[in-house]
Short mmCIF file of C-alpha atoms and ligand atoms in Angstrom, two decimals:
data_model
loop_
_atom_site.label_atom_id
_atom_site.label_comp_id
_atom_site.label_asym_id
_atom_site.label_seq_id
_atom_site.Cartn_x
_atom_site.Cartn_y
_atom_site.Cartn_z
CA UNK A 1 92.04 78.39 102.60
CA UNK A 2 92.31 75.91 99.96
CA UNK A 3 90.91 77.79 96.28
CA UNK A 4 88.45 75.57 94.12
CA UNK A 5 90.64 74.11 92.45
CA UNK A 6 92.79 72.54 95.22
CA UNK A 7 95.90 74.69 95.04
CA UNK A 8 97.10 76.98 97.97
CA UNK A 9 96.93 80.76 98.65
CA UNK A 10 100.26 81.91 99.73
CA UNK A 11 100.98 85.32 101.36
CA UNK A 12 103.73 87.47 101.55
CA UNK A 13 103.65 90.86 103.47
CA UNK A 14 106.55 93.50 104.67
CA UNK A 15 107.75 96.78 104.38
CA UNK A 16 108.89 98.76 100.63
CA UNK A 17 112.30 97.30 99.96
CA UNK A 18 112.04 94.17 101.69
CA UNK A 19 112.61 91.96 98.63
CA UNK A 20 108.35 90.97 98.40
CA UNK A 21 108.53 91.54 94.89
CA UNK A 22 111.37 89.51 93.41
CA UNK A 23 111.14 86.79 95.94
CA UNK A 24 107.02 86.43 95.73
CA UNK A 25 107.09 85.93 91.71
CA UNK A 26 110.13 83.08 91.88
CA UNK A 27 108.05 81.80 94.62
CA UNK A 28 105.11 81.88 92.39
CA UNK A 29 107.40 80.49 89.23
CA UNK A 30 109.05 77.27 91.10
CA UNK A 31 105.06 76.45 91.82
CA UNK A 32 103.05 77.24 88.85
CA UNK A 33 101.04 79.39 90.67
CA UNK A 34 99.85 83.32 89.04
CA UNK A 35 101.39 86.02 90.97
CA UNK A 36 99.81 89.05 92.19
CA UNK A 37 101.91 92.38 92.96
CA UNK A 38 99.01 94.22 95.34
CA UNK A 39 100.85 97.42 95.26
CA UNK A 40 101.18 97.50 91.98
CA UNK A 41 97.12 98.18 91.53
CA UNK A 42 97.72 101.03 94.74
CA UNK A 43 100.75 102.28 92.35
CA UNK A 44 98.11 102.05 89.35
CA UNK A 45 95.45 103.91 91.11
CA UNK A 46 98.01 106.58 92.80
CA UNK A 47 98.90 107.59 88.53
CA UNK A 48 95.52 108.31 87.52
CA UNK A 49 94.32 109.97 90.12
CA UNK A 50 97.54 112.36 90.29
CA UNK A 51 96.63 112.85 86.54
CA UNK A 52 93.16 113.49 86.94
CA UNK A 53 94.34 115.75 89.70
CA UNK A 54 92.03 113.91 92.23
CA UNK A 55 93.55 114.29 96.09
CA UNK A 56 93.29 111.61 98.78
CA UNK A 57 91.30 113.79 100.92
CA UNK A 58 88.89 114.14 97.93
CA UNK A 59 87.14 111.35 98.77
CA UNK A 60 83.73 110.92 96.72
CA UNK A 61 85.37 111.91 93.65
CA UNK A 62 88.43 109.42 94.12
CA UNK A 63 85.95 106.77 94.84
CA UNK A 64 83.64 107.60 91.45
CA UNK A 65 86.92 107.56 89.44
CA UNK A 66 87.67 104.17 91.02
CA UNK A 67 84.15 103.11 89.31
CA UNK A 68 85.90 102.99 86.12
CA UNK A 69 89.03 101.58 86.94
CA UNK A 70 90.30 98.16 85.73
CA UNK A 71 94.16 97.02 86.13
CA UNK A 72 95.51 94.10 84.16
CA UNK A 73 98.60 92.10 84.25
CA UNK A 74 99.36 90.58 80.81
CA UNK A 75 102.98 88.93 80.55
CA UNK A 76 104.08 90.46 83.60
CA UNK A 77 103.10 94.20 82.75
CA UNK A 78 100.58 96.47 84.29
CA UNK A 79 98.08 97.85 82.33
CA UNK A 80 95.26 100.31 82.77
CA UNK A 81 92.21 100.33 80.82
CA UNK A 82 95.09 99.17 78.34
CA UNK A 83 97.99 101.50 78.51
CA UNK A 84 100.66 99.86 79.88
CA UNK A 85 101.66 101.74 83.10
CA UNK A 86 104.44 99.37 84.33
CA UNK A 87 107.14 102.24 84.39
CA UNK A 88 105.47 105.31 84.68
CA UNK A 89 104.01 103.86 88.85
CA UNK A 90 107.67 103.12 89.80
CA UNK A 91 109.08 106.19 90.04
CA UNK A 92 110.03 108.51 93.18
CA UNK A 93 106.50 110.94 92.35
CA UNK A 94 104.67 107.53 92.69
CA UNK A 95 106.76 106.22 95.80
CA UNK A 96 106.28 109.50 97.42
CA UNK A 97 102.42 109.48 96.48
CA UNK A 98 101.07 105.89 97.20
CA UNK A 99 101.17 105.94 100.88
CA UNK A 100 98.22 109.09 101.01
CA UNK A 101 96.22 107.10 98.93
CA UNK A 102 96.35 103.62 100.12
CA UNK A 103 95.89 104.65 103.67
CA UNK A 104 91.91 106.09 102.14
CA UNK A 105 89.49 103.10 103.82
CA UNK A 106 87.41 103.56 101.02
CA UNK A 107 89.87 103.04 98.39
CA UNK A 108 90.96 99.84 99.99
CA UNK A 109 87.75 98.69 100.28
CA UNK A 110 87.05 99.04 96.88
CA UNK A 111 89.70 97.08 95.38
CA UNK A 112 89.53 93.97 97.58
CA UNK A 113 87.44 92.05 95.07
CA UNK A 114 89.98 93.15 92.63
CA UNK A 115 92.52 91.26 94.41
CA UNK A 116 90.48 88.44 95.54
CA UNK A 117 89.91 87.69 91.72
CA UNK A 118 92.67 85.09 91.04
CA UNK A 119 92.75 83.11 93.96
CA UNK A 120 89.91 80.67 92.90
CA UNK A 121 93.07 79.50 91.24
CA UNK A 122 95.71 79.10 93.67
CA UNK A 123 97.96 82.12 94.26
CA UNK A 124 101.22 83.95 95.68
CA UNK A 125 99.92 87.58 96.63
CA UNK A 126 102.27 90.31 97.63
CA UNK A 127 101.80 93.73 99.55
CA UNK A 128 100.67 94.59 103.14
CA UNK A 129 97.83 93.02 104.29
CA UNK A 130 97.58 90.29 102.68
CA UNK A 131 97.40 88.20 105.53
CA UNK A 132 95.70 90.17 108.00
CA UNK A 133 93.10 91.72 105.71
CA UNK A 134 92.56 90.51 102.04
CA UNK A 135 93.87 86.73 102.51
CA UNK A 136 92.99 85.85 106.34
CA UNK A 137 92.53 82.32 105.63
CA UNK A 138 95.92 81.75 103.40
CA UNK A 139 97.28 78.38 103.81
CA UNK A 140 100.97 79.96 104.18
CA UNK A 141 101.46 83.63 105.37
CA UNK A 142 105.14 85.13 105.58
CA UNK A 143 106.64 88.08 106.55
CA UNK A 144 109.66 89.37 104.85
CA UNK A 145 111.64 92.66 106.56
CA UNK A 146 115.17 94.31 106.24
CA UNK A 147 116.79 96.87 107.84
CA UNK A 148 115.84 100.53 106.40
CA UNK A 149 119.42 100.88 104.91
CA UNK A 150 119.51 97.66 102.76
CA UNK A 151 115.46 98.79 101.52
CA UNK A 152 116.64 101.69 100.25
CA UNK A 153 119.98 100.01 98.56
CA UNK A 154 117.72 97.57 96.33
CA UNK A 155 115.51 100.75 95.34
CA UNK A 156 118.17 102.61 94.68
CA UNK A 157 119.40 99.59 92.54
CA UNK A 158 116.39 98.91 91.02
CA UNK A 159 115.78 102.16 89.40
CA UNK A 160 119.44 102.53 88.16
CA UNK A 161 118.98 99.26 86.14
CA UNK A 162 115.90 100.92 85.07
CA UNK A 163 117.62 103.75 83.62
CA UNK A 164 116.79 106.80 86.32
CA UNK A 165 119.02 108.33 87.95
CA UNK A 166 118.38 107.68 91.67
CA UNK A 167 119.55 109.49 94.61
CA UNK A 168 120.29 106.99 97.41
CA UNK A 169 119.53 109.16 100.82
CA UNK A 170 116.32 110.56 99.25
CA UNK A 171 115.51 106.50 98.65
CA UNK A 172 116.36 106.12 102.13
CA UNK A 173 114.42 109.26 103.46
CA UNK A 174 111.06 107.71 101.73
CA UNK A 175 111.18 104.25 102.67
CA UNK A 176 111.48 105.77 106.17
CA UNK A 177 108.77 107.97 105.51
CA UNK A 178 106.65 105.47 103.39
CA UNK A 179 106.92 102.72 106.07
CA UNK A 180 106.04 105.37 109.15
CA UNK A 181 102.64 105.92 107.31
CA UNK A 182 101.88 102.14 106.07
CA UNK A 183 102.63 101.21 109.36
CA UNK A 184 100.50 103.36 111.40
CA UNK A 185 97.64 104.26 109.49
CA UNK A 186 94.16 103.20 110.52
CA UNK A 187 92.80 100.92 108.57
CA UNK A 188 95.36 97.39 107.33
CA UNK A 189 98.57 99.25 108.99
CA UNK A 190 101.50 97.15 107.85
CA UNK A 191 102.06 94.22 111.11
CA UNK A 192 102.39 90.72 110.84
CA UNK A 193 99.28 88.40 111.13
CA UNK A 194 99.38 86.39 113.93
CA UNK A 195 100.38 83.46 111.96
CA UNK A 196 102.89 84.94 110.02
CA UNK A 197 106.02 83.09 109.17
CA UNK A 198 108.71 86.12 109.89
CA UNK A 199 112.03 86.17 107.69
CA UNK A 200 114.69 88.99 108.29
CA UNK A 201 116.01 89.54 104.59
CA UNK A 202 119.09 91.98 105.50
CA UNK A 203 121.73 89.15 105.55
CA UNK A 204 120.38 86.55 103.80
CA UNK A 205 120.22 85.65 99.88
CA UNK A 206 117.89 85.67 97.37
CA UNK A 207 118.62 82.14 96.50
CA UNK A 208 118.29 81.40 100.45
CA UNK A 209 115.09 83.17 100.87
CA UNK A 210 113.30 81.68 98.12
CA UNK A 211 114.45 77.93 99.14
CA UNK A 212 113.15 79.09 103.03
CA UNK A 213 109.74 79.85 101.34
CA UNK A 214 109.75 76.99 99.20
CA UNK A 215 110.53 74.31 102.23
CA UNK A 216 107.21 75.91 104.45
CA UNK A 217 105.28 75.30 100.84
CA UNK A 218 106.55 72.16 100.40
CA UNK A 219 103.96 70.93 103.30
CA UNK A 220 101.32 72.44 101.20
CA UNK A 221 101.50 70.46 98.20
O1 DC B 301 104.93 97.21 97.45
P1 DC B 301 104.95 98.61 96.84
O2 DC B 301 106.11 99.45 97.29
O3 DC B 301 104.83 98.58 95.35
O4 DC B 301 103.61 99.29 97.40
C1 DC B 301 103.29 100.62 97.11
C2 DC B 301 102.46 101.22 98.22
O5 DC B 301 101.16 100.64 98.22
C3 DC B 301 102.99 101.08 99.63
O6 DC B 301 103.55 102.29 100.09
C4 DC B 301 101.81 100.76 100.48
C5 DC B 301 100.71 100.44 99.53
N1 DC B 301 100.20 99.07 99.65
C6 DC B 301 99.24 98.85 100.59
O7 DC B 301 98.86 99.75 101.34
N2 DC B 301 98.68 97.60 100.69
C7 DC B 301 99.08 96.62 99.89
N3 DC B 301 98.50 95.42 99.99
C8 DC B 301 100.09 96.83 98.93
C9 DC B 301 100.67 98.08 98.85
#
């Protein structure tokens, strides 16, 4: 799937924890290409509609609230409808929110243009399916996991250099809890695509993961 303008759509999918988001924007940096954090518009979505006190299960009046929605990314921040929301969707009431939400079929469908946007100019997307569902056709598709115990250790991390004050097994119990529900919902469970590159994070480095990307990319460019 080459965009318009020549450059490639790269893909990287896995489980909460798995390093997606750190390792997806380097990625994106050492190429030039824009990033796009997927679950950051699910996190978006899962903050106004706990505020508006809309639940999953109400689904025509989640989906006319979604009408109105628009989610932004200026400078690395996430704004909606221009309040910038990039704290207030990563924090354990989000975390132990998002999954209800994103496994609505209507919801998902709603936001695919959203997330199809950008890649007219090249792109390194991030989230769940963006190789089986949103990017089918991405020219490189990888698949980043760890074990449950080092997910929850770079959460737990995470939010302590964010200031909260984190408790480690209740990190642990959600990711557990968070990846039983990605994985087997109905529509875009959380699973490789076919032609997924796979990479096991647990043992490996940042700096090693990032190069591993970088050398299946290199063939791209
Ligand atoms: O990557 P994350 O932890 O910020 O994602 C938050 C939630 O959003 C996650 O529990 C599953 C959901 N999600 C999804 O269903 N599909 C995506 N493409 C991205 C995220």
């Amino acid at each position: 799937m080459r965009s318009r303008a020549g450059k490639p759509v790269i893909v990287l999918d896995g489980p909460a924890g798995a390093g997606k988001s750190t390792v997806s924007r380097e990625v994106a940096r050492r190429l030039g290409l824009p990033f796009l954090d997927t679950g950051a518009i699910y996190r978006a979505i899962t903050l106004v509609m706990l505020r508006d006190g809309i639940p999953p299960r109400d689904v025509s009046r989640l989906t006319e609230r979604l009408r109105g929605f628009s989610v932004s990314f200026p400078g690395g921040r996430v704004t909606v409808c221009g309040e910038d929301v990039t704290d207030a969707i990563r924090t354990q009431e989000i975390d132990s929110q998002v999954s209800g939400y994103s496994a609505v079929p209507e919801l998902r469908r709603s936001i695919l243009d959203i997330q199809r946007q950008g890649a007219s100019e090249g792109l390194v997307a991030e989230g769940r399916d963006m190789g089986t569902v949103v990017f089918p056709d991405a020219d490189l598709k990888i698949f980043l996991t760890a074990s449950p115990e080092a997910r929850a250790r770079r959460r737990y991390n995470e939010r302590l250099e964010r200031g909260q004050t984190p408790d480690y097994e209740e990190i642990l119990d959600q990711v557990n809890r968070r990846d039983a529900i990605d994985s087997n919902r109905d529509v875009a469970p959380l699973k490789p695509a076919w032609d997924a590159i796979c990479f096991d994070t647990t043992g490996m480095s940042f700096d090693d993961v990032v190069s591993g990307i970088l050398g299946y990319a290199a063939g791209l460019l």
